[in-house]
Every structure is written in structure tokens, then in C-alpha cells.
Amino acid sequence: MGRKVTLFDLADALGVSTGTVHRALHGHRDVNLQTKTRVLRLAKSMGYRPNLAARYLSLKRNYRISVNTLKGTTSFWDEVRSGIEKEANLIGLDNVELEFRTYPRLGEGEPEAFEEALRAKVDGIISFPSHPKSFRACMRRAFRARIPVVCVATDAPDTDRLGVVSIDTMASGGLAADLIGQVIDGKGKVATTLSDLQITEHAEKCHAFESTLRSFYPAMQLVAKIEDHDIETEAYDKCRELFRAHSDLAGIYITTEASIPVFEAARDAGMLQQLTIVTTDIFPSLVQQIRAGSVLATIYQRPHTQGRMAFRVLHEFLVHGSCPSPQVTLAPHVITRGSLDFFLLRKAIESTPEKGAQIQLDSHELEGFAIE
Amino acid sequence: MGRKVTLFDLADALGVSTGTVHRALHGHRDVNLQTKTRVLRLAKSMGYRPNLAARYLSLKRNYRISVNTLKGTTSFWDEVRSGIEKEANLIGLDNVELEFRTYPRLGEGEPEAFEEALRAKVDGIISFPSHPKSFRACMRRAFRARIPVVCVATDAPDTDRLGVVSIDTMASGGLAADLIGQVIDGKGKVATTLSDLQITEHAEKCHAFESTLRSFYPAMQLVAKIEDHDIETEAYDKCRELFRAHSDLAGIYITTEASIPVFEAARDAGMLQQLTIVTTDIFPSLVQQIRAGSVLATIYQRPHTQGRMAFRVLHEFLVHGSCPSPQVTLAPHVITRGSLDFFLLRKAIESTPEKGAQIQLDSHELEGFAIE
DNA sequence: TTGAAAGCGATACCAG
DNA sequence: CTGGTATCGCTTTCAA
């Protein structure tokens, strides 16, 4: 394994200066096309790889990243943000500054936050595209400004986003179908609730749920896909209606966090016992339902990890200039009553704030690796 | 937000040289105790944080890490190794060299590999402690040599390992119990298989399984914990015996990869249909069983992620001199028939080799972020 | 015990 | 269009 090739090695071999080599590699204007190709060819043949440490050091400018997300009613978005922060000061050689811009509700204040980030000339944006339509316009501007954008939680189709980090919706739907299907022995009526069929993410979960039923549980019947448009009363009312129309309903898959109104409707209809329920994500009032045994399982969408991954993708691009995997799709976690405590414990650990500034020590000084 | 504090700032403020400050911070011998404490105090009060880029750059020496793992019969250990490699060239600023030392079987060749790594004076070791007893002796030597060791997949109790990365055994057992319990409607006989009750990891899974049954499925009965000692014929024979003794067995939780002999025994006993089975991990012949519908779910132990995390913990220690979380416990993934394909897809992506040396480009040159 | 100074490799500026 | 060179912050000799 030969020693590492440096800029100087290239310059030396070609009889030019490192400045020239540098400009050639980075495609700056004002480089002779010939020397440029010579440099590029040699770099490839010698297997040149830039030394990132040296790069960071000489680059005084810090990367500034804007994190545009929803305020949210549960801790989901807090966890996304804390995941981003954690990854930032783990990876970060202190060369990243995060700027958080949060908007209160779906589609409300999102374009403004985006616009602000663009005006602030950040180097990259991590964003939750809450309103597909207005987001597309934002993306066009980001594209023109050459600011890379990573979407988190939901994809923004037909935009030139650099990457997406989201949960595997197909796996989620498939899991939900299998869990319910197995427990109710492959027969009976089931339903799903979602926010809106227009939202790709939700549509995909339902689709996977339905297609798994078709493939493996032909005797089951999906009788409704309830759209609640993120409005609690709408969810409640439509569920009441559903339970009235199908008093023999056996199971329900709630693809969003909006499970509480469903429980209330089921309880009020006196059907809570008979229903096999799979929910999404986790928060205190849902924990109660799980402990009470009303929930078969909840499908956890790992917001903390989504945040971490989103940061990684963007950082990778800013630093390496390349994007290893424009689509990061996370496997969902299945949480049941018997495993609940272990998941809650992990969640608590994840949200522990980073230990602050910490003087680094040589191992000589650590007394037998003792960790405080 | 004040600008970052450098070594020079500290030296300047104290009227000493950067060399002195450096030596004081690192506890090198031959530093006046007084100046040392003055430096340390000032460093803390000024919130000094070393610039890692500068450190990497000036440190010419690369870290050498030995990865001591099992050859294995399934792809489990291949995935662990590829996870380590992936994280290494993602995080690594090329300052890490990996040396793989693999041993053929449980406890066979393990001490030799360890010894070799110590002799080679590596900077750290990632190891699977396959044989608790001999491993402890190895660890003592590593400790004396001041070489940090991170355990992967299994912990090594009562040793001074730097950290462990493993799957959450409690969550695994709890999940298995809930899955089986719900499907068989909370009543009937169940059993588990494991390699050896001496192995903490297996014992914990069984314990969590049992305790979840006790808490939430009192009408279920755990009739056997079968130890197969990693021998296929032993697993087969003991299962046949089990099935003979309990022809009304309703479910079985296989805590290890050794599920194939169990399927064979069940099939030969004509009980495959009646059993609700939860397995562990995934490999081609198990995939067949899942597709065939013989498996309720398999609990995937995420070897790739285990590898990635193990590397992170060790790297973190070598670089920062601190260990953020000595115990990384991963949440297991639940894979069912309806979600199988999505998990297999992910697995295929994970094991895609890294794109090799790649010239980095400025964003100017990327035509609209187009990723090849 | 401490100070001074020479790198590490890439970047960016200023001359030519 | 290209060469030379100061610079980033830390580590590590070599002298004092």
C-alpha cells in the first residue's frame, strides 16, 4: 500500500505548481484545458485523494446549515433536531454552524423560513417539505442559488433536492398488515387512517398495507382509508362513522401520529376491545394506551436517526462534493408492550444533551480507561 | 458567540509558549505542576476545544485498528466487517488502517488473533469475545498494553473493555413474546432455543421472553429452553424430543441463527403448521421459510450497524480521548413476510462496496447537483 | 522545565 | 494562465 499521494506529488510529477494542480482539480476558470486534463488524468492514475484534515484547516469558512422544520405537537421534530445536532458535533470538526428555523404548522410559514435561509446565504438546508406545492417554488430558487437541500421525513417529488431521509413506508405498511393479519387470523375487516392521500408517504404506507393483505391475507378486507387532514375532530367523527358502518371491524392501522382520536372513537363506540390496532410513533398518551394493552404494536419512525442521517448526507456533500446515497430509507422499529420500556430507555438516552466542551486527554492520563 | 479559542490564545494569555500549553493539556511528564494547573484552569474557563483538523494534519501517524471476528457460516460477520469499513472511510480522514484477523470457529484461534494484534501494536481492537474465559486473559494483556478494546455482538463481563455494541436483548425477548403471545391469543405452551445459557446475551433474551410472558400472558407456559451448543444435530435431536413431549406446543422463539434444524425437526414431527415461530437474523435458507409462511417474524440484529457503531466508539476514543457511550445497544428490527423484500433491498444496498477513490469537485462544477 | 520553529496538506491571494 | 507563498492550529523535535 503506497504512501498517500499529495497535491505536491502531482505538481512535482507534472512540473507545475500546486496552485495549478489545485485549480485544475476544482475546475476553476482560467486554467489551460490541456494542463487541466493532464492533471485530472494523473490524479486519477495516481489515485489522488485530498486530505480532508488539511482542507478543513485551510478553509477558515464554516459551513452554515439551516434546519427548517415544523414546531410540531409531539416530540417528533424535537428529536429530529436533536439528531441533527448530535451528528453535527460528532462529525463536525467544529466547521458547521446550525441555524434552526421552525414554523408553527403544516404549510404555515414554511416558504418564509426557506426564503430567509436563502437570503442568509447558508451553505445547505435540511428541510421538511410540509406543503408540496409551495415547496416546489422554494426548491427552484434554491436550485438557482446552488444551495443543496436535503428533505427529511417526506420526499418532495419532482424537485432537485440533493437527498431525502425518510422511513421505509413500504416496510411499515407491510409490517402493519402482517401484524394485524396474523393476530386476527387472516380474516375480517380492517381500515387505515391517514392524513391525506395526496401525501406520498401516507399513500405509500396504505398501498403497502393493502398489497400485503392482497398477497397474503386474501380473506381480509380493507373497508376504508380515512383521511383526517390532521384535524382531531375530523378523525374522531369519521372513525365514529366507520365503526357505525362496520360494527364487525377487526383491525385498524393508523399511519400517522393522530391515534388518540381513534382510540376515543373506538372507546365511545364500545369497540376498543375487539379492535387490533397498529399505530405510528410514540408519545406519552400513546404510551398509556400501549401499557393498557389497547395497541398491538406501534411503528416507530426514528426521528432522531432521521435527523442524524439528514445531517450526514448534507455534510458529506458539502465536504466531499458527492452524495453517497441520495435516498436514505430507514427501517422502522416495532414497539410492543413487552419491549416498550427498553425503547423508552433508548429514547431517553438519545435525547440526553451532549456533554459540553471537554478537554481531551491522552490515554496516558486516563487511569485504566476509566470512563467517568 | 465568541471566535474559537486556539492553543495560541491560551499561550498568549499566560505568557508561555504553545508547546508548554500543549504539554500541560496532555499531561506529559516534565511539566511544572503549577503551570500545568494554570493552563488547565484557563483552558476550561476559556472553553478551549482542540481543532481536530489541525491535529489530524500534524499527526502523521495513522491509527491502526485490528478487527478480530469470527469467520461465521452466515453473512453476519461479513456484514459486521463491512459496516466497520464503511464507517471507517466515511468518518475517517484517511487516518485509520484496518487490519482484519478472523478466526474460524467459536473459541478457536481467538486468543492467537488477539495476541497477534497486541504484538503488532495496533492502536485499538474491535473484537467478538467468542470464548469468555480465554478472552478475559486477553483483555488483561490489552489493558496492560493500554490498548482499548471494543466488543461487538456480545459483551465480555468483568473485563475492562472500552465499550460494547450489541443488540438490545431485552427488547428482542420482549418483542418475541408479544408477537407469539398475541398470535396464539395468550394461551398455550411455548419454548425457546439458544446456544448456551452461559452466554449472557442468550440468557438475557430468554429472560426477557419469559418475563414478558409472565407479565402479560399468564396463561402461557414456557416449557423448555433448549441449549444446542451451536451444534445442528443437537438442536435437531433436542427439538424432536421436545415435540414428542409436547405435541401441543404452540410456539417457539429461536434466539440464535440456528433455526434450520428446528424447522427440520418440526417438519419431521408434522408440527410445522401448528407452530408460531419467531427466529433471529436472516440468511437465504431462512428467507425461504419466511416466504413459505412458516415464520411469524424474524428479529434482525443489524450486523452492519453493529459494525458501524463499534468503529465509531473506538474512533471517538482514539481521537477525542473520551468514550461518549460505553454501551451502544441497538434496537432490533422485526421482519415479516410482507416487509421482507424491503429489508432485503436495504441489506443489498448496505453491502454495496464503497465507491473507490473519487476526485472531489466543487459545487460550481456539478451540473445542477446531478449525482452520477 | 520551557521556548522557538519546522512541518502536516490544501487553499487563496498576489505577482508575473 | 501560472508560480510562489502565507496561512490554518496542532504536534514534535531541538535548543536553551
PDB file of C-alpha atoms in Angstrom, chain A residues 2-250:
ATOM      1  CA  GLY A   2       1.812   3.039  -1.289  1.00  0.00           C
ATOM      2  CA  ARG A   3       2.048   6.147   0.782  1.00  0.00           C
ATOM      3  CA  LYS A   4      -0.566   8.727   0.196  1.00  0.00           C
ATOM      4  CA  VAL A   5      -0.438  10.948  -2.800  1.00  0.00           C
ATOM      5  CA  THR A   6      -0.472  14.670  -2.121  1.00  0.00           C
ATOM      6  CA  LEU A   7      -1.101  17.700  -4.214  1.00  0.00           C
ATOM      7  CA  PHE A   8       2.604  18.285  -4.179  1.00  0.00           C
ATOM      8  CA  ASP A   9       3.307  14.875  -5.629  1.00  0.00           C
ATOM      9  CA  LEU A  10       1.057  15.651  -8.543  1.00  0.00           C
ATOM     10  CA  ALA A  11       2.570  19.057  -9.076  1.00  0.00           C
ATOM     11  CA  ASP A  12       6.037  17.617  -8.899  1.00  0.00           C
ATOM     12  CA  ALA A  13       5.333  14.841 -11.356  1.00  0.00           C
ATOM     13  CA  LEU A  14       3.941  17.287 -13.872  1.00  0.00           C
ATOM     14  CA  GLY A  15       6.465  20.000 -13.287  1.00  0.00           C
ATOM     15  CA  VAL A  16       3.840  22.546 -12.351  1.00  0.00           C
ATOM     16  CA  SER A  17       2.915  24.229  -9.116  1.00  0.00           C
ATOM     17  CA  THR A  18       0.440  23.038  -6.531  1.00  0.00           C
ATOM     18  CA  GLY A  19      -1.658  26.086  -7.245  1.00  0.00           C
ATOM     19  CA  THR A  20      -2.187  24.978 -10.800  1.00  0.00           C
ATOM     20  CA  VAL A  21      -2.982  21.447  -9.790  1.00  0.00           C
ATOM     21  CA  HIS A  22      -5.466  22.726  -7.288  1.00  0.00           C
ATOM     22  CA  ARG A  23      -7.240  24.912  -9.785  1.00  0.00           C
ATOM     23  CA  ALA A  24      -7.331  22.143 -12.330  1.00  0.00           C
ATOM     24  CA  LEU A  25      -8.852  19.690  -9.916  1.00  0.00           C
ATOM     25  CA  HIS A  26     -11.515  22.138  -8.917  1.00  0.00           C
ATOM     26  CA  GLY A  27     -12.362  23.238 -12.400  1.00  0.00           C
ATOM     27  CA  HIS A  28     -11.759  26.874 -11.730  1.00  0.00           C
ATOM     28  CA  ARG A  29     -11.879  29.145 -14.723  1.00  0.00           C
ATOM     29  CA  ASP A  30      -8.652  30.307 -16.181  1.00  0.00           C
ATOM     30  CA  VAL A  31      -6.893  27.010 -16.451  1.00  0.00           C
ATOM     31  CA  ASN A  32      -5.411  25.771 -19.660  1.00  0.00           C
ATOM     32  CA  LEU A  33      -7.576  22.971 -20.897  1.00  0.00           C
ATOM     33  CA  GLN A  34      -4.554  20.876 -21.684  1.00  0.00           C
ATOM     34  CA  THR A  35      -2.916  21.124 -18.312  1.00  0.00           C
ATOM     35  CA  LYS A  36      -6.278  20.574 -16.758  1.00  0.00           C
ATOM     36  CA  THR A  37      -6.790  17.247 -18.479  1.00  0.00           C
ATOM     37  CA  ARG A  38      -3.200  16.253 -17.770  1.00  0.00           C
ATOM     38  CA  VAL A  39      -3.717  16.956 -14.107  1.00  0.00           C
ATOM     39  CA  LEU A  40      -7.007  15.138 -13.943  1.00  0.00           C
ATOM     40  CA  ARG A  41      -5.628  12.106 -15.688  1.00  0.00           C
ATOM     41  CA  LEU A  42      -2.602  11.918 -13.453  1.00  0.00           C
ATOM     42  CA  ALA A  43      -4.681  12.432 -10.346  1.00  0.00           C
ATOM     43  CA  LYS A  44      -6.819   9.502 -11.315  1.00  0.00           C
ATOM     44  CA  SER A  45      -3.933   7.265 -12.237  1.00  0.00           C
ATOM     45  CA  MET A  46      -2.027   8.038  -9.079  1.00  0.00           C
ATOM     46  CA  GLY A  47      -5.154   7.609  -7.025  1.00  0.00           C
ATOM     47  CA  TYR A  48      -5.014  11.041  -5.513  1.00  0.00           C
ATOM     48  CA  ARG A  49      -7.370  11.652  -2.617  1.00  0.00           C
ATOM     49  CA  PRO A  50      -7.459  15.026  -0.970  1.00  0.00           C
ATOM     50  CA  ASN A  51      -6.510  15.190   2.676  1.00  0.00           C
ATOM     51  CA  LEU A  52      -9.644  16.401   4.357  1.00  0.00           C
ATOM     52  CA  ALA A  53      -7.894  17.456   7.523  1.00  0.00           C
ATOM     53  CA  ALA A  54      -5.714  19.815   5.568  1.00  0.00           C
ATOM     54  CA  ARG A  55      -8.722  21.084   3.724  1.00  0.00           C
ATOM     55  CA  TYR A  56     -10.686  21.834   6.863  1.00  0.00           C
ATOM     56  CA  LEU A  57      -7.717  23.560   8.334  1.00  0.00           C
ATOM     57  CA  SER A  58      -7.027  25.848   5.454  1.00  0.00           C
ATOM     58  CA  LEU A  59     -10.686  26.556   4.886  1.00  0.00           C
ATOM     59  CA  LYS A  60     -11.466  29.069   7.564  1.00  0.00           C
ATOM     60  CA  ARG A  61     -15.020  29.468   6.476  1.00  0.00           C
ATOM     61  CA  ASN A  62     -17.512  27.390   8.410  1.00  0.00           C
ATOM     62  CA  TYR A  63     -20.380  25.669   6.733  1.00  0.00           C
ATOM     63  CA  ARG A  64     -23.697  27.114   7.726  1.00  0.00           C
ATOM     64  CA  ILE A  65     -26.674  24.829   7.593  1.00  0.00           C
ATOM     65  CA  SER A  66     -30.260  25.901   8.020  1.00  0.00           C
ATOM     66  CA  VAL A  67     -32.603  23.384   9.600  1.00  0.00           C
ATOM     67  CA  ASN A  68     -36.155  24.188   8.544  1.00  0.00           C
ATOM     68  CA  THR A  69     -38.680  22.068  10.362  1.00  0.00           C
ATOM     69  CA  LEU A  70     -42.052  22.015  11.965  1.00  0.00           C
ATOM     70  CA  LYS A  71     -42.598  23.010  15.533  1.00  0.00           C
ATOM     71  CA  GLY A  72     -44.880  20.016  15.977  1.00  0.00           C
ATOM     72  CA  THR A  73     -47.207  18.972  18.736  1.00  0.00           C
ATOM     73  CA  THR A  74     -45.295  15.859  19.766  1.00  0.00           C
ATOM     74  CA  SER A  75     -41.595  15.464  20.339  1.00  0.00           C
ATOM     75  CA  PHE A  76     -41.040  14.115  16.846  1.00  0.00           C
ATOM     76  CA  TRP A  77     -39.449  17.245  15.466  1.00  0.00           C
ATOM     77  CA  ASP A  78     -37.532  17.938  18.623  1.00  0.00           C
ATOM     78  CA  GLU A  79     -35.943  14.576  18.178  1.00  0.00           C
ATOM     79  CA  VAL A  80     -35.151  15.208  14.545  1.00  0.00           C
ATOM     80  CA  ARG A  81     -33.430  18.413  15.537  1.00  0.00           C
ATOM     81  CA  SER A  82     -31.514  16.833  18.367  1.00  0.00           C
ATOM     82  CA  GLY A  83     -30.365  14.090  16.000  1.00  0.00           C
ATOM     83  CA  ILE A  84     -29.016  16.709  13.637  1.00  0.00           C
ATOM     84  CA  GLU A  85     -27.230  18.479  16.457  1.00  0.00           C
ATOM     85  CA  LYS A  86     -25.716  15.295  17.799  1.00  0.00           C
ATOM     86  CA  GLU A  87     -24.348  14.227  14.494  1.00  0.00           C
ATOM     87  CA  ALA A  88     -23.076  17.732  13.895  1.00  0.00           C
ATOM     88  CA  ASN A  89     -20.814  17.841  16.874  1.00  0.00           C
ATOM     89  CA  LEU A  90     -19.770  14.274  16.496  1.00  0.00           C
ATOM     90  CA  ILE A  91     -18.651  14.503  12.896  1.00  0.00           C
ATOM     91  CA  GLY A  92     -18.159  18.188  12.965  1.00  0.00           C
ATOM     92  CA  LEU A  93     -14.674  19.376  13.226  1.00  0.00           C
ATOM     93  CA  ASP A  94     -16.356  22.483  14.523  1.00  0.00           C
ATOM     94  CA  ASN A  95     -16.795  23.558  10.977  1.00  0.00           C
ATOM     95  CA  VAL A  96     -20.559  23.567  10.938  1.00  0.00           C
ATOM     96  CA  GLU A  97     -22.986  26.070  12.298  1.00  0.00           C
ATOM     97  CA  LEU A  98     -26.624  25.132  12.542  1.00  0.00           C
ATOM     98  CA  GLU A  99     -29.387  27.682  12.221  1.00  0.00           C
ATOM     99  CA  PHE A 100     -32.810  26.452  13.234  1.00  0.00           C
ATOM    100  CA  ARG A 101     -35.868  27.944  11.620  1.00  0.00           C
ATOM    101  CA  THR A 102     -39.095  26.345  12.722  1.00  0.00           C
ATOM    102  CA  TYR A 103     -42.579  27.010  11.506  1.00  0.00           C
ATOM    103  CA  PRO A 104     -45.697  26.516  13.579  1.00  0.00           C
ATOM    104  CA  ARG A 105     -47.978  24.447  11.387  1.00  0.00           C
ATOM    105  CA  LEU A 106     -48.161  22.460   8.190  1.00  0.00           C
ATOM    106  CA  GLY A 107     -47.585  24.845   5.308  1.00  0.00           C
ATOM    107  CA  GLU A 108     -47.619  27.868   7.552  1.00  0.00           C
ATOM    108  CA  GLY A 109     -44.502  29.964   7.491  1.00  0.00           C
ATOM    109  CA  GLU A 110     -42.605  27.368   5.569  1.00  0.00           C
ATOM    110  CA  PRO A 111     -41.830  29.434   2.465  1.00  0.00           C
ATOM    111  CA  GLU A 112     -40.881  32.374   4.633  1.00  0.00           C
ATOM    112  CA  ALA A 113     -38.396  30.303   6.603  1.00  0.00           C
ATOM    113  CA  PHE A 114     -36.971  28.930   3.405  1.00  0.00           C
ATOM    114  CA  GLU A 115     -36.666  32.355   1.871  1.00  0.00           C
ATOM    115  CA  GLU A 116     -34.907  33.592   4.946  1.00  0.00           C
ATOM    116  CA  ALA A 117     -32.393  30.785   4.763  1.00  0.00           C
ATOM    117  CA  LEU A 118     -31.685  31.580   1.146  1.00  0.00           C
ATOM    118  CA  ARG A 119     -31.239  35.241   1.908  1.00  0.00           C
ATOM    119  CA  ALA A 120     -28.865  34.358   4.724  1.00  0.00           C
ATOM    120  CA  LYS A 121     -26.833  32.526   2.101  1.00  0.00           C
ATOM    121  CA  VAL A 122     -26.449  29.335   4.058  1.00  0.00           C
ATOM    122  CA  ASP A 123     -24.402  26.549   2.534  1.00  0.00           C
ATOM    123  CA  GLY A 124     -27.127  23.966   2.788  1.00  0.00           C
ATOM    124  CA  ILE A 125     -30.641  23.354   4.038  1.00  0.00           C
ATOM    125  CA  ILE A 126     -32.265  20.453   5.803  1.00  0.00           C
ATOM    126  CA  SER A 127     -35.981  20.830   5.400  1.00  0.00           C
ATOM    127  CA  PHE A 128     -39.297  19.177   5.994  1.00  0.00           C
ATOM    128  CA  PRO A 129     -41.363  19.860   2.897  1.00  0.00           C
ATOM    129  CA  SER A 130     -44.657  20.338   4.637  1.00  0.00           C
ATOM    130  CA  HIS A 131     -46.503  21.876   1.741  1.00  0.00           C
ATOM    131  CA  PRO A 132     -45.576  20.199  -1.564  1.00  0.00           C
ATOM    132  CA  LYS A 133     -46.779  22.986  -3.768  1.00  0.00           C
ATOM    133  CA  SER A 134     -45.128  25.984  -2.183  1.00  0.00           C
ATOM    134  CA  PHE A 135     -42.082  23.863  -1.508  1.00  0.00           C
ATOM    135  CA  ARG A 136     -41.528  23.302  -5.178  1.00  0.00           C
ATOM    136  CA  ALA A 137     -41.223  27.010  -5.765  1.00  0.00           C
ATOM    137  CA  CYS A 138     -38.755  27.261  -2.899  1.00  0.00           C
ATOM    138  CA  MET A 139     -36.714  24.462  -4.383  1.00  0.00           C
ATOM    139  CA  ARG A 140     -36.459  26.206  -7.706  1.00  0.00           C
ATOM    140  CA  ARG A 141     -34.929  29.198  -6.031  1.00  0.00           C
ATOM    141  CA  ALA A 142     -32.566  27.045  -4.004  1.00  0.00           C
ATOM    142  CA  PHE A 143     -31.531  25.350  -7.189  1.00  0.00           C
ATOM    143  CA  ARG A 144     -30.741  28.629  -8.865  1.00  0.00           C
ATOM    144  CA  ALA A 145     -28.819  29.767  -5.817  1.00  0.00           C
ATOM    145  CA  ARG A 146     -26.975  26.420  -5.929  1.00  0.00           C
ATOM    146  CA  ILE A 147     -27.847  25.643  -2.352  1.00  0.00           C
ATOM    147  CA  PRO A 148     -28.227  21.932  -1.707  1.00  0.00           C
ATOM    148  CA  VAL A 149     -31.337  20.817   0.130  1.00  0.00           C
ATOM    149  CA  VAL A 150     -31.937  17.566   1.990  1.00  0.00           C
ATOM    150  CA  CYS A 151     -35.526  16.630   2.743  1.00  0.00           C
ATOM    151  CA  VAL A 152     -36.325  14.907   5.962  1.00  0.00           C
ATOM    152  CA  ALA A 153     -39.329  12.732   6.841  1.00  0.00           C
ATOM    153  CA  THR A 154     -41.036  13.237   3.493  1.00  0.00           C
ATOM    154  CA  ASP A 155     -39.763  13.415  -0.022  1.00  0.00           C
ATOM    155  CA  ALA A 156     -40.515  16.294  -2.329  1.00  0.00           C
ATOM    156  CA  PRO A 157     -41.129  14.680  -5.688  1.00  0.00           C
ATOM    157  CA  ASP A 158     -40.025  16.380  -8.879  1.00  0.00           C
ATOM    158  CA  THR A 159     -37.672  18.771  -7.192  1.00  0.00           C
ATOM    159  CA  ASP A 160     -33.938  18.798  -7.434  1.00  0.00           C
ATOM    160  CA  ARG A 161     -33.340  18.061  -3.812  1.00  0.00           C
ATOM    161  CA  LEU A 162     -29.947  16.646  -3.039  1.00  0.00           C
ATOM    162  CA  GLY A 163     -31.341  13.804  -0.973  1.00  0.00           C
ATOM    163  CA  VAL A 164     -34.124  12.503   1.215  1.00  0.00           C
ATOM    164  CA  VAL A 165     -34.116  10.757   4.532  1.00  0.00           C
ATOM    165  CA  SER A 166     -37.314   9.019   5.446  1.00  0.00           C
ATOM    166  CA  ILE A 167     -38.759   5.933   6.939  1.00  0.00           C
ATOM    167  CA  ASP A 168     -39.353   2.911   4.748  1.00  0.00           C
ATOM    168  CA  THR A 169     -43.054   3.354   4.120  1.00  0.00           C
ATOM    169  CA  MET A 170     -43.369   0.075   2.293  1.00  0.00           C
ATOM    170  CA  ALA A 171     -41.829  -1.872   5.133  1.00  0.00           C
ATOM    171  CA  SER A 172     -44.080  -0.009   7.553  1.00  0.00           C
ATOM    172  CA  GLY A 173     -47.244  -0.882   5.690  1.00  0.00           C
ATOM    173  CA  GLY A 174     -46.129  -4.457   5.192  1.00  0.00           C
ATOM    174  CA  LEU A 175     -45.328  -4.872   8.859  1.00  0.00           C
ATOM    175  CA  ALA A 176     -48.646  -3.435   9.927  1.00  0.00           C
ATOM    176  CA  ALA A 177     -50.513  -5.781   7.609  1.00  0.00           C
ATOM    177  CA  ASP A 178     -48.629  -8.837   8.827  1.00  0.00           C
ATOM    178  CA  LEU A 179     -49.004  -7.945  12.468  1.00  0.00           C
ATOM    179  CA  ILE A 180     -52.717  -7.383  12.237  1.00  0.00           C
ATOM    180  CA  GLY A 181     -53.251 -10.213   9.775  1.00  0.00           C
ATOM    181  CA  GLN A 182     -51.534 -12.768  11.950  1.00  0.00           C
ATOM    182  CA  VAL A 183     -53.308 -11.725  15.103  1.00  0.00           C
ATOM    183  CA  ILE A 184     -56.794 -11.734  13.633  1.00  0.00           C
ATOM    184  CA  ASP A 185     -56.001 -14.974  11.859  1.00  0.00           C
ATOM    185  CA  GLY A 186     -56.164 -13.670   8.330  1.00  0.00           C
ATOM    186  CA  LYS A 187     -59.808 -12.842   8.143  1.00  0.00           C
ATOM    187  CA  GLY A 188     -62.083  -9.898   8.833  1.00  0.00           C
ATOM    188  CA  LYS A 189     -62.418  -6.243   8.039  1.00  0.00           C
ATOM    189  CA  VAL A 190     -59.695  -3.694   8.575  1.00  0.00           C
ATOM    190  CA  ALA A 191     -59.213   0.004   7.930  1.00  0.00           C
ATOM    191  CA  THR A 192     -56.462   2.584   7.852  1.00  0.00           C
ATOM    192  CA  THR A 193     -56.309   6.224   8.795  1.00  0.00           C
ATOM    193  CA  LEU A 194     -54.010   8.769   7.261  1.00  0.00           C
ATOM    194  CA  SER A 195     -53.755  12.477   6.898  1.00  0.00           C
ATOM    195  CA  ASP A 196     -54.260  12.839   3.177  1.00  0.00           C
ATOM    196  CA  LEU A 197     -53.894  10.509   0.227  1.00  0.00           C
ATOM    197  CA  GLN A 198     -52.084  13.298  -1.579  1.00  0.00           C
ATOM    198  CA  ILE A 199     -49.147  12.878   0.752  1.00  0.00           C
ATOM    199  CA  THR A 200     -46.883  10.346  -0.911  1.00  0.00           C
ATOM    200  CA  GLU A 201     -45.627   8.991   2.341  1.00  0.00           C
ATOM    201  CA  HIS A 202     -49.083   8.165   3.653  1.00  0.00           C
ATOM    202  CA  ALA A 203     -50.303   6.850   0.346  1.00  0.00           C
ATOM    203  CA  GLU A 204     -47.334   4.506   0.203  1.00  0.00           C
ATOM    204  CA  LYS A 205     -47.979   3.095   3.637  1.00  0.00           C
ATOM    205  CA  CYS A 206     -51.581   2.394   2.717  1.00  0.00           C
ATOM    206  CA  HIS A 207     -50.565   0.905  -0.558  1.00  0.00           C
ATOM    207  CA  ALA A 208     -48.071  -1.442   1.069  1.00  0.00           C
ATOM    208  CA  PHE A 209     -50.629  -2.366   3.700  1.00  0.00           C
ATOM    209  CA  GLU A 210     -53.212  -3.136   1.075  1.00  0.00           C
ATOM    210  CA  SER A 211     -50.910  -5.035  -1.188  1.00  0.00           C
ATOM    211  CA  THR A 212     -49.618  -7.202   1.643  1.00  0.00           C
ATOM    212  CA  LEU A 213     -53.202  -8.017   2.552  1.00  0.00           C
ATOM    213  CA  ARG A 214     -53.940  -8.948  -1.028  1.00  0.00           C
ATOM    214  CA  SER A 215     -50.898 -11.167  -1.302  1.00  0.00           C
ATOM    215  CA  PHE A 216     -51.020 -12.993   1.995  1.00  0.00           C
ATOM    216  CA  TYR A 217     -54.400 -12.418   3.583  1.00  0.00           C
ATOM    217  CA  PRO A 218     -56.949 -12.716   0.805  1.00  0.00           C
ATOM    218  CA  ALA A 219     -59.759 -13.282   3.273  1.00  0.00           C
ATOM    219  CA  MET A 220     -59.227  -9.873   4.802  1.00  0.00           C
ATOM    220  CA  GLN A 221     -60.959  -6.815   3.538  1.00  0.00           C
ATOM    221  CA  LEU A 222     -59.786  -3.225   3.676  1.00  0.00           C
ATOM    222  CA  VAL A 223     -63.031  -1.358   4.114  1.00  0.00           C
ATOM    223  CA  ALA A 224     -61.841   2.218   4.493  1.00  0.00           C
ATOM    224  CA  LYS A 225     -58.967   4.650   4.204  1.00  0.00           C
ATOM    225  CA  ILE A 226     -59.859   7.518   6.440  1.00  0.00           C
ATOM    226  CA  GLU A 227     -58.360  10.909   5.675  1.00  0.00           C
ATOM    227  CA  ASP A 228     -58.305  13.123   8.744  1.00  0.00           C
ATOM    228  CA  HIS A 229     -56.387  16.090   7.297  1.00  0.00           C
ATOM    229  CA  ASP A 230     -54.596  16.389  10.601  1.00  0.00           C
ATOM    230  CA  ILE A 231     -57.734  17.565  12.324  1.00  0.00           C
ATOM    231  CA  GLU A 232     -58.630  15.736  15.514  1.00  0.00           C
ATOM    232  CA  THR A 233     -62.355  16.213  15.280  1.00  0.00           C
ATOM    233  CA  GLU A 234     -62.377  15.043  11.707  1.00  0.00           C
ATOM    234  CA  ALA A 235     -60.540  11.889  12.729  1.00  0.00           C
ATOM    235  CA  TYR A 236     -62.939  11.278  15.570  1.00  0.00           C
ATOM    236  CA  ASP A 237     -66.086  11.869  13.543  1.00  0.00           C
ATOM    237  CA  LYS A 238     -65.009   9.789  10.603  1.00  0.00           C
ATOM    238  CA  CYS A 239     -63.995   6.933  12.880  1.00  0.00           C
ATOM    239  CA  ARG A 240     -67.351   7.010  14.638  1.00  0.00           C
ATOM    240  CA  GLU A 241     -68.962   6.804  11.249  1.00  0.00           C
ATOM    241  CA  LEU A 242     -66.695   3.938  10.267  1.00  0.00           C
ATOM    242  CA  PHE A 243     -67.452   1.993  13.419  1.00  0.00           C
ATOM    243  CA  ARG A 244     -71.149   2.538  12.892  1.00  0.00           C
ATOM    244  CA  ALA A 245     -70.975   1.245   9.326  1.00  0.00           C
ATOM    245  CA  HIS A 246     -68.737  -1.705  10.245  1.00  0.00           C
ATOM    246  CA  SER A 247     -69.503  -2.861  13.708  1.00  0.00           C
ATOM    247  CA  ASP A 248     -67.569  -6.034  12.986  1.00  0.00           C
ATOM    248  CA  LEU A 249     -64.349  -4.199  12.177  1.00  0.00           C
ATOM    249  CA  ALA A 250     -61.418  -6.267  13.398  1.00  0.00           C
TER     250      ALA A 250
END
